[in-house]
Amino acid sequence: MRTIKFRGCNRKDNKWFYGNLSQFDGGGCAINDITVGPDTVGQFTGAIDRNGKEIYEGDIVLAKSAGEHRKCQVVYAEHSCNFILYTKIGPWFMRGEIDSMLEVIGNIHDNPELIK
């Protein structure tokens, strides 16, 4: 069974919270009853990186394969109902066999400079 959980950042203290998502009329969001910025909410992909860290939508990962290192942003693609790794040269679909090649190095909210 797939684990469904979310993370979001509380704007008051820039602290990340993980767990169940609640959405309110008017656009507000909370993780485990703690208010978070709606634009910071990301879903757990179900994947774990090479260091045992959970990978979330909005993470920036380093993909290491055949001597290449690519920085990628984890994005949810609604058209395919799938998480993808978005690179400057195009998308990669996340599949179990590539999870072990990934390393979370930041996220688009705390480290936007990593993906530019």
PDB file of N, CA and C in Angstrom, residues 38-112:
ATOM      1  N   PRO A  38       0.214  27.480   1.507  1.00  0.00           N
ATOM      2  CA  PRO A  38      -0.298  26.589   0.469  1.00  0.00           C
ATOM      3  C   PRO A  38       0.690  26.354  -0.669  1.00  0.00           C
ATOM      4  N   ASP A  39       1.495  27.356  -0.982  1.00  0.00           N
ATOM      5  CA  ASP A  39       2.458  27.218  -2.077  1.00  0.00           C
ATOM      6  C   ASP A  39       3.652  26.341  -1.704  1.00  0.00           C
ATOM      7  N   THR A  40       3.771  25.979  -0.420  1.00  0.00           N
ATOM      8  CA  THR A  40       4.885  25.127   0.018  1.00  0.00           C
ATOM      9  C   THR A  40       4.490  23.661   0.158  1.00  0.00           C
ATOM     10  N   VAL A  41       3.215  23.356  -0.008  1.00  0.00           N
ATOM     11  CA  VAL A  41       2.740  21.982   0.195  1.00  0.00           C
ATOM     12  C   VAL A  41       3.221  21.082  -0.940  1.00  0.00           C
ATOM     13  N   GLY A  42       3.770  19.928  -0.569  1.00  0.00           N
ATOM     14  CA  GLY A  42       4.205  18.933  -1.535  1.00  0.00           C
ATOM     15  C   GLY A  42       3.882  17.544  -1.033  1.00  0.00           C
ATOM     16  N   GLN A  43       3.546  16.657  -1.945  1.00  0.00           N
ATOM     17  CA  GLN A  43       3.186  15.287  -1.576  1.00  0.00           C
ATOM     18  C   GLN A  43       4.416  14.383  -1.596  1.00  0.00           C
ATOM     19  N   PHE A  44       4.438  13.416  -0.692  1.00  0.00           N
ATOM     20  CA  PHE A  44       5.463  12.381  -0.671  1.00  0.00           C
ATOM     21  C   PHE A  44       5.316  11.537  -1.931  1.00  0.00           C
ATOM     22  N   THR A  45       6.402  11.297  -2.647  1.00  0.00           N
ATOM     23  CA  THR A  45       6.353  10.556  -3.906  1.00  0.00           C
ATOM     24  C   THR A  45       6.288   9.048  -3.703  1.00  0.00           C
ATOM     25  N   GLY A  46       6.627   8.600  -2.508  1.00  0.00           N
ATOM     26  CA  GLY A  46       6.727   7.171  -2.252  1.00  0.00           C
ATOM     27  C   GLY A  46       8.134   6.656  -2.474  1.00  0.00           C
ATOM     28  N   ALA A  47       9.019   7.518  -2.966  1.00  0.00           N
ATOM     29  CA  ALA A  47      10.404   7.143  -3.246  1.00  0.00           C
ATOM     30  C   ALA A  47      11.327   7.593  -2.119  1.00  0.00           C
ATOM     31  N   ILE A  48      12.395   6.839  -1.970  1.00  0.00           N
ATOM     32  CA  ILE A  48      13.442   7.125  -0.976  1.00  0.00           C
ATOM     33  C   ILE A  48      14.751   7.300  -1.736  1.00  0.00           C
ATOM     34  N   ASP A  49      15.530   8.331  -1.386  1.00  0.00           N
ATOM     35  CA  ASP A  49      16.788   8.544  -2.110  1.00  0.00           C
ATOM     36  C   ASP A  49      17.885   7.595  -1.631  1.00  0.00           C
ATOM     37  N   ARG A  50      19.052   7.703  -2.226  1.00  0.00           N
ATOM     38  CA  ARG A  50      20.168   6.801  -1.933  1.00  0.00           C
ATOM     39  C   ARG A  50      20.647   6.868  -0.486  1.00  0.00           C
ATOM     40  N   ASN A  51      20.280   7.958   0.233  1.00  0.00           N
ATOM     41  CA  ASN A  51      20.666   8.118   1.639  1.00  0.00           C
ATOM     42  C   ASN A  51      19.537   7.795   2.612  1.00  0.00           C
ATOM     43  N   GLY A  52      18.423   7.274   2.092  1.00  0.00           N
ATOM     44  CA  GLY A  52      17.298   6.910   2.941  1.00  0.00           C
ATOM     45  C   GLY A  52      16.346   8.058   3.233  1.00  0.00           C
ATOM     46  N   LYS A  53      16.483   9.185   2.528  1.00  0.00           N
ATOM     47  CA  LYS A  53      15.626  10.349   2.746  1.00  0.00           C
ATOM     48  C   LYS A  53      14.408  10.284   1.832  1.00  0.00           C
ATOM     49  N   GLU A  54      13.243  10.602   2.374  1.00  0.00           N
ATOM     50  CA  GLU A  54      12.012  10.623   1.595  1.00  0.00           C
ATOM     51  C   GLU A  54      12.072  11.729   0.543  1.00  0.00           C
ATOM     52  N   ILE A  55      11.527  11.459  -0.633  1.00  0.00           N
ATOM     53  CA  ILE A  55      11.515  12.427  -1.725  1.00  0.00           C
ATOM     54  C   ILE A  55      10.101  12.989  -1.868  1.00  0.00           C
ATOM     55  N   TYR A  56      10.003  14.324  -1.829  1.00  0.00           N
ATOM     56  CA  TYR A  56       8.721  15.029  -1.918  1.00  0.00           C
ATOM     57  C   TYR A  56       8.658  15.871  -3.179  1.00  0.00           C
ATOM     58  N   GLU A  57       7.431  16.119  -3.620  1.00  0.00           N
ATOM     59  CA  GLU A  57       7.176  17.073  -4.694  1.00  0.00           C
ATOM     60  C   GLU A  57       7.812  18.404  -4.279  1.00  0.00           C
ATOM     61  N   GLY A  58       8.553  19.028  -5.182  1.00  0.00           N
ATOM     62  CA  GLY A  58       9.232  20.286  -4.868  1.00  0.00           C
ATOM     63  C   GLY A  58      10.675  20.101  -4.448  1.00  0.00           C
ATOM     64  N   ASP A  59      11.104  18.859  -4.230  1.00  0.00           N
ATOM     65  CA  ASP A  59      12.512  18.616  -3.892  1.00  0.00           C
ATOM     66  C   ASP A  59      13.381  18.827  -5.121  1.00  0.00           C
ATOM     67  N   ILE A  60      14.627  19.154  -4.864  1.00  0.00           N
ATOM     68  CA  ILE A  60      15.648  19.193  -5.905  1.00  0.00           C
ATOM     69  C   ILE A  60      16.562  18.018  -5.622  1.00  0.00           C
ATOM     70  N   VAL A  61      16.726  17.181  -6.625  1.00  0.00           N
ATOM     71  CA  VAL A  61      17.543  15.987  -6.457  1.00  0.00           C
ATOM     72  C   VAL A  61      18.699  16.005  -7.444  1.00  0.00           C
ATOM     73  N   LEU A  62      19.759  15.346  -7.049  1.00  0.00           N
ATOM     74  CA  LEU A  62      20.895  15.131  -7.929  1.00  0.00           C
ATOM     75  C   LEU A  62      20.784  13.706  -8.433  1.00  0.00           C
ATOM     76  N   ALA A  63      20.659  13.560  -9.744  1.00  0.00           N
ATOM     77  CA  ALA A  63      20.560  12.238 -10.367  1.00  0.00           C
ATOM     78  C   ALA A  63      21.944  11.852 -10.865  1.00  0.00           C
ATOM     79  N   LYS A  64      22.440  10.745 -10.356  1.00  0.00           N
ATOM     80  CA  LYS A  64      23.776  10.277 -10.728  1.00  0.00           C
ATOM     81  C   LYS A  64      23.630   8.996 -11.536  1.00  0.00           C
ATOM     82  N   SER A  65      24.080   9.058 -12.796  1.00  0.00           N
ATOM     83  CA  SER A  65      23.954   7.893 -13.668  1.00  0.00           C
ATOM     84  C   SER A  65      25.062   7.907 -14.710  1.00  0.00           C
ATOM     85  N   ALA A  66      25.750   6.804 -14.839  1.00  0.00           N
ATOM     86  CA  ALA A  66      26.785   6.628 -15.861  1.00  0.00           C
ATOM     87  C   ALA A  66      27.746   7.812 -15.925  1.00  0.00           C
ATOM     88  N   GLY A  67      28.188   8.270 -14.765  1.00  0.00           N
ATOM     89  CA  GLY A  67      29.147   9.369 -14.722  1.00  0.00           C
ATOM     90  C   GLY A  67      28.549  10.749 -14.890  1.00  0.00           C
ATOM     91  N   GLU A  68      27.247  10.833 -15.155  1.00  0.00           N
ATOM     92  CA  GLU A  68      26.574  12.121 -15.301  1.00  0.00           C
ATOM     93  C   GLU A  68      25.920  12.516 -13.987  1.00  0.00           C
ATOM     94  N   HIS A  69      25.861  13.810 -13.744  1.00  0.00           N
ATOM     95  CA  HIS A  69      25.164  14.354 -12.582  1.00  0.00           C
ATOM     96  C   HIS A  69      24.214  15.424 -13.082  1.00  0.00           C
ATOM     97  N   ARG A  70      22.924  15.235 -12.848  1.00  0.00           N
ATOM     98  CA  ARG A  70      21.917  16.207 -13.267  1.00  0.00           C
ATOM     99  C   ARG A  70      21.108  16.660 -12.071  1.00  0.00           C
ATOM    100  N   LYS A  71      20.893  17.967 -11.979  1.00  0.00           N
ATOM    101  CA  LYS A  71      19.980  18.498 -10.967  1.00  0.00           C
ATOM    102  C   LYS A  71      18.590  18.474 -11.563  1.00  0.00           C
ATOM    103  N   CYS A  72      17.638  17.953 -10.792  1.00  0.00           N
ATOM    104  CA  CYS A  72      16.265  17.815 -11.257  1.00  0.00           C
ATOM    105  C   CYS A  72      15.303  18.307 -10.187  1.00  0.00           C
ATOM    106  N   GLN A  73      14.182  18.818 -10.622  1.00  0.00           N
ATOM    107  CA  GLN A  73      13.107  19.196  -9.705  1.00  0.00           C
ATOM    108  C   GLN A  73      12.028  18.123  -9.759  1.00  0.00           C
ATOM    109  N   VAL A  74      11.548  17.706  -8.605  1.00  0.00           N
ATOM    110  CA  VAL A  74      10.483  16.710  -8.534  1.00  0.00           C
ATOM    111  C   VAL A  74       9.150  17.449  -8.708  1.00  0.00           C
ATOM    112  N   VAL A  75       8.391  17.039  -9.730  1.00  0.00           N
ATOM    113  CA  VAL A  75       7.153  17.709 -10.114  1.00  0.00           C
ATOM    114  C   VAL A  75       6.055  16.660 -10.272  1.00  0.00           C
ATOM    115  N   TYR A  76       4.823  17.024  -9.909  1.00  0.00           N
ATOM    116  CA  TYR A  76       3.689  16.149 -10.178  1.00  0.00           C
ATOM    117  C   TYR A  76       3.118  16.536 -11.531  1.00  0.00           C
ATOM    118  N   ALA A  77       3.030  15.583 -12.441  1.00  0.00           N
ATOM    119  CA  ALA A  77       2.493  15.812 -13.780  1.00  0.00           C
ATOM    120  C   ALA A  77       1.041  15.343 -13.815  1.00  0.00           C
ATOM    121  N   GLU A  78       0.120  16.290 -13.807  1.00  0.00           N
ATOM    122  CA  GLU A  78      -1.299  15.943 -13.784  1.00  0.00           C
ATOM    123  C   GLU A  78      -1.732  15.168 -15.019  1.00  0.00           C
ATOM    124  N   HIS A  79      -1.162  15.477 -16.172  1.00  0.00           N
ATOM    125  CA  HIS A  79      -1.579  14.807 -17.415  1.00  0.00           C
ATOM    126  C   HIS A  79      -1.278  13.304 -17.394  1.00  0.00           C
ATOM    127  N   SER A  80      -0.258  12.902 -16.640  1.00  0.00           N
ATOM    128  CA  SER A  80       0.076  11.476 -16.574  1.00  0.00           C
ATOM    129  C   SER A  80      -0.158  10.886 -15.183  1.00  0.00           C
ATOM    130  N   CYS A  81      -0.621  11.728 -14.251  1.00  0.00           N
ATOM    131  CA  CYS A  81      -0.864  11.288 -12.861  1.00  0.00           C
ATOM    132  C   CYS A  81       0.374  10.589 -12.297  1.00  0.00           C
ATOM    133  N   ASN A  82       1.522  11.265 -12.416  1.00  0.00           N
ATOM    134  CA  ASN A  82       2.786  10.660 -12.028  1.00  0.00           C
ATOM    135  C   ASN A  82       3.754  11.748 -11.578  1.00  0.00           C
ATOM    136  N   PHE A  83       4.675  11.393 -10.708  1.00  0.00           N
ATOM    137  CA  PHE A  83       5.754  12.297 -10.362  1.00  0.00           C
ATOM    138  C   PHE A  83       6.852  12.146 -11.400  1.00  0.00           C
ATOM    139  N   ILE A  84       7.415  13.270 -11.816  1.00  0.00           N
ATOM    140  CA  ILE A  84       8.506  13.240 -12.781  1.00  0.00           C
ATOM    141  C   ILE A  84       9.678  14.046 -12.251  1.00  0.00           C
ATOM    142  N   LEU A  85      10.835  13.805 -12.821  1.00  0.00           N
ATOM    143  CA  LEU A  85      12.021  14.603 -12.550  1.00  0.00           C
ATOM    144  C   LEU A  85      12.163  15.549 -13.726  1.00  0.00           C
ATOM    145  N   TYR A  86      12.043  16.844 -13.466  1.00  0.00           N
ATOM    146  CA  TYR A  86      12.127  17.807 -14.549  1.00  0.00           C
ATOM    147  C   TYR A  86      13.552  18.337 -14.631  1.00  0.00           C
ATOM    148  N   THR A  87      14.158  18.201 -15.798  1.00  0.00           N
ATOM    149  CA  THR A  87      15.508  18.693 -16.039  1.00  0.00           C
ATOM    150  C   THR A  87      15.447  19.750 -17.142  1.00  0.00           C
ATOM    151  N   LYS A  88      16.541  20.432 -17.342  1.00  0.00           N
ATOM    152  CA  LYS A  88      16.597  21.446 -18.401  1.00  0.00           C
ATOM    153  C   LYS A  88      16.434  20.835 -19.787  1.00  0.00           C
ATOM    154  N   ILE A  89      16.748  19.549 -19.914  1.00  0.00           N
ATOM    155  CA  ILE A  89      16.642  18.913 -21.227  1.00  0.00           C
ATOM    156  C   ILE A  89      15.359  18.101 -21.387  1.00  0.00           C
ATOM    157  N   GLY A  90      14.503  18.112 -20.382  1.00  0.00           N
ATOM    158  CA  GLY A  90      13.230  17.398 -20.490  1.00  0.00           C
ATOM    159  C   GLY A  90      12.940  16.545 -19.272  1.00  0.00           C
ATOM    160  N   PRO A  91      11.764  15.916 -19.273  1.00  0.00           N
ATOM    161  CA  PRO A  91      11.338  15.144 -18.096  1.00  0.00           C
ATOM    162  C   PRO A  91      11.869  13.711 -18.100  1.00  0.00           C
ATOM    163  N   TRP A  92      12.032  13.183 -16.891  1.00  0.00           N
ATOM    164  CA  TRP A  92      12.302  11.765 -16.649  1.00  0.00           C
ATOM    165  C   TRP A  92      11.175  11.269 -15.773  1.00  0.00           C
ATOM    166  N   PHE A  93      10.642  10.110 -16.040  1.00  0.00           N
ATOM    167  CA  PHE A  93       9.636   9.542 -15.158  1.00  0.00           C
ATOM    168  C   PHE A  93      10.326   8.868 -13.984  1.00  0.00           C
ATOM    169  N   MET A  94       9.773   9.038 -12.802  1.00  0.00           N
ATOM    170  CA  MET A  94      10.334   8.390 -11.614  1.00  0.00           C
ATOM    171  C   MET A  94       9.904   6.933 -11.616  1.00  0.00           C
ATOM    172  N   ARG A  95      10.880   6.049 -11.555  1.00  0.00           N
ATOM    173  CA  ARG A  95      10.624   4.616 -11.479  1.00  0.00           C
ATOM    174  C   ARG A  95      11.517   4.050 -10.392  1.00  0.00           C
ATOM    175  N   GLY A  96      11.100   2.968  -9.816  1.00  0.00           N
ATOM    176  CA  GLY A  96      11.818   2.365  -8.703  1.00  0.00           C
ATOM    177  C   GLY A  96      13.290   2.131  -8.946  1.00  0.00           C
ATOM    178  N   GLU A  97      13.649   1.772 -10.189  1.00  0.00           N
ATOM    179  CA  GLU A  97      15.050   1.460 -10.445  1.00  0.00           C
ATOM    180  C   GLU A  97      15.949   2.692 -10.442  1.00  0.00           C
ATOM    181  N   ILE A  98      15.376   3.918 -10.582  1.00  0.00           N
ATOM    182  CA  ILE A  98      16.232   5.093 -10.548  1.00  0.00           C
ATOM    183  C   ILE A  98      16.291   5.753  -9.173  1.00  0.00           C
ATOM    184  N   ASP A  99      15.405   5.360  -8.255  1.00  0.00           N
ATOM    185  CA  ASP A  99      15.393   5.976  -6.931  1.00  0.00           C
ATOM    186  C   ASP A  99      16.761   5.896  -6.265  1.00  0.00           C
ATOM    187  N   SER A 100      17.465   4.796  -6.429  1.00  0.00           N
ATOM    188  CA  SER A 100      18.761   4.614  -5.779  1.00  0.00           C
ATOM    189  C   SER A 100      19.847   5.490  -6.393  1.00  0.00           C
ATOM    190  N   MET A 101      19.558   6.116  -7.532  1.00  0.00           N
ATOM    191  CA  MET A 101      20.510   7.023  -8.165  1.00  0.00           C
ATOM    192  C   MET A 101      20.274   8.472  -7.746  1.00  0.00           C
ATOM    193  N   LEU A 102      19.228   8.726  -6.972  1.00  0.00           N
ATOM    194  CA  LEU A 102      18.848  10.088  -6.607  1.00  0.00           C
ATOM    195  C   LEU A 102      19.351  10.461  -5.228  1.00  0.00           C
ATOM    196  N   GLU A 103      19.667  11.748  -5.067  1.00  0.00           N
ATOM    197  CA  GLU A 103      20.049  12.278  -3.763  1.00  0.00           C
ATOM    198  C   GLU A 103      19.372  13.629  -3.592  1.00  0.00           C
ATOM    199  N   VAL A 104      18.555  13.780  -2.538  1.00  0.00           N
ATOM    200  CA  VAL A 104      17.904  15.057  -2.259  1.00  0.00           C
ATOM    201  C   VAL A 104      18.972  16.046  -1.812  1.00  0.00           C
ATOM    202  N   ILE A 105      19.045  17.198  -2.510  1.00  0.00           N
ATOM    203  CA  ILE A 105      20.043  18.216  -2.160  1.00  0.00           C
ATOM    204  C   ILE A 105      19.390  19.517  -1.703  1.00  0.00           C
ATOM    205  N   GLY A 106      18.070  19.584  -1.725  1.00  0.00           N
ATOM    206  CA  GLY A 106      17.359  20.779  -1.290  1.00  0.00           C
ATOM    207  C   GLY A 106      15.937  20.749  -1.801  1.00  0.00           C
ATOM    208  N   ASN A 107      15.302  21.921  -1.769  1.00  0.00           N
ATOM    209  CA  ASN A 107      13.956  22.037  -2.333  1.00  0.00           C
ATOM    210  C   ASN A 107      13.784  23.424  -2.936  1.00  0.00           C
ATOM    211  N   ILE A 108      12.754  23.580  -3.744  1.00  0.00           N
ATOM    212  CA  ILE A 108      12.559  24.829  -4.479  1.00  0.00           C
ATOM    213  C   ILE A 108      12.209  26.013  -3.590  1.00  0.00           C
ATOM    214  N   HIS A 109      11.801  25.756  -2.355  1.00  0.00           N
ATOM    215  CA  HIS A 109      11.410  26.829  -1.452  1.00  0.00           C
ATOM    216  C   HIS A 109      12.601  27.357  -0.658  1.00  0.00           C
ATOM    217  N   ASP A 110      13.432  26.466  -0.155  1.00  0.00           N
ATOM    218  CA  ASP A 110      14.594  26.860   0.648  1.00  0.00           C
ATOM    219  C   ASP A 110      15.843  27.097  -0.197  1.00  0.00           C
ATOM    220  N   ASN A 111      15.925  26.457  -1.352  1.00  0.00           N
ATOM    221  CA  ASN A 111      17.139  26.504  -2.168  1.00  0.00           C
ATOM    222  C   ASN A 111      16.844  26.715  -3.659  1.00  0.00           C
ATOM    223  N   PRO A 112      16.108  27.746  -4.037  1.00  0.00           N
ATOM    224  CA  PRO A 112      15.754  27.922  -5.454  1.00  0.00           C
ATOM    225  C   PRO A 112      16.976  28.106  -6.351  1.00  0.00           C
TER     226      PRO A 112
END
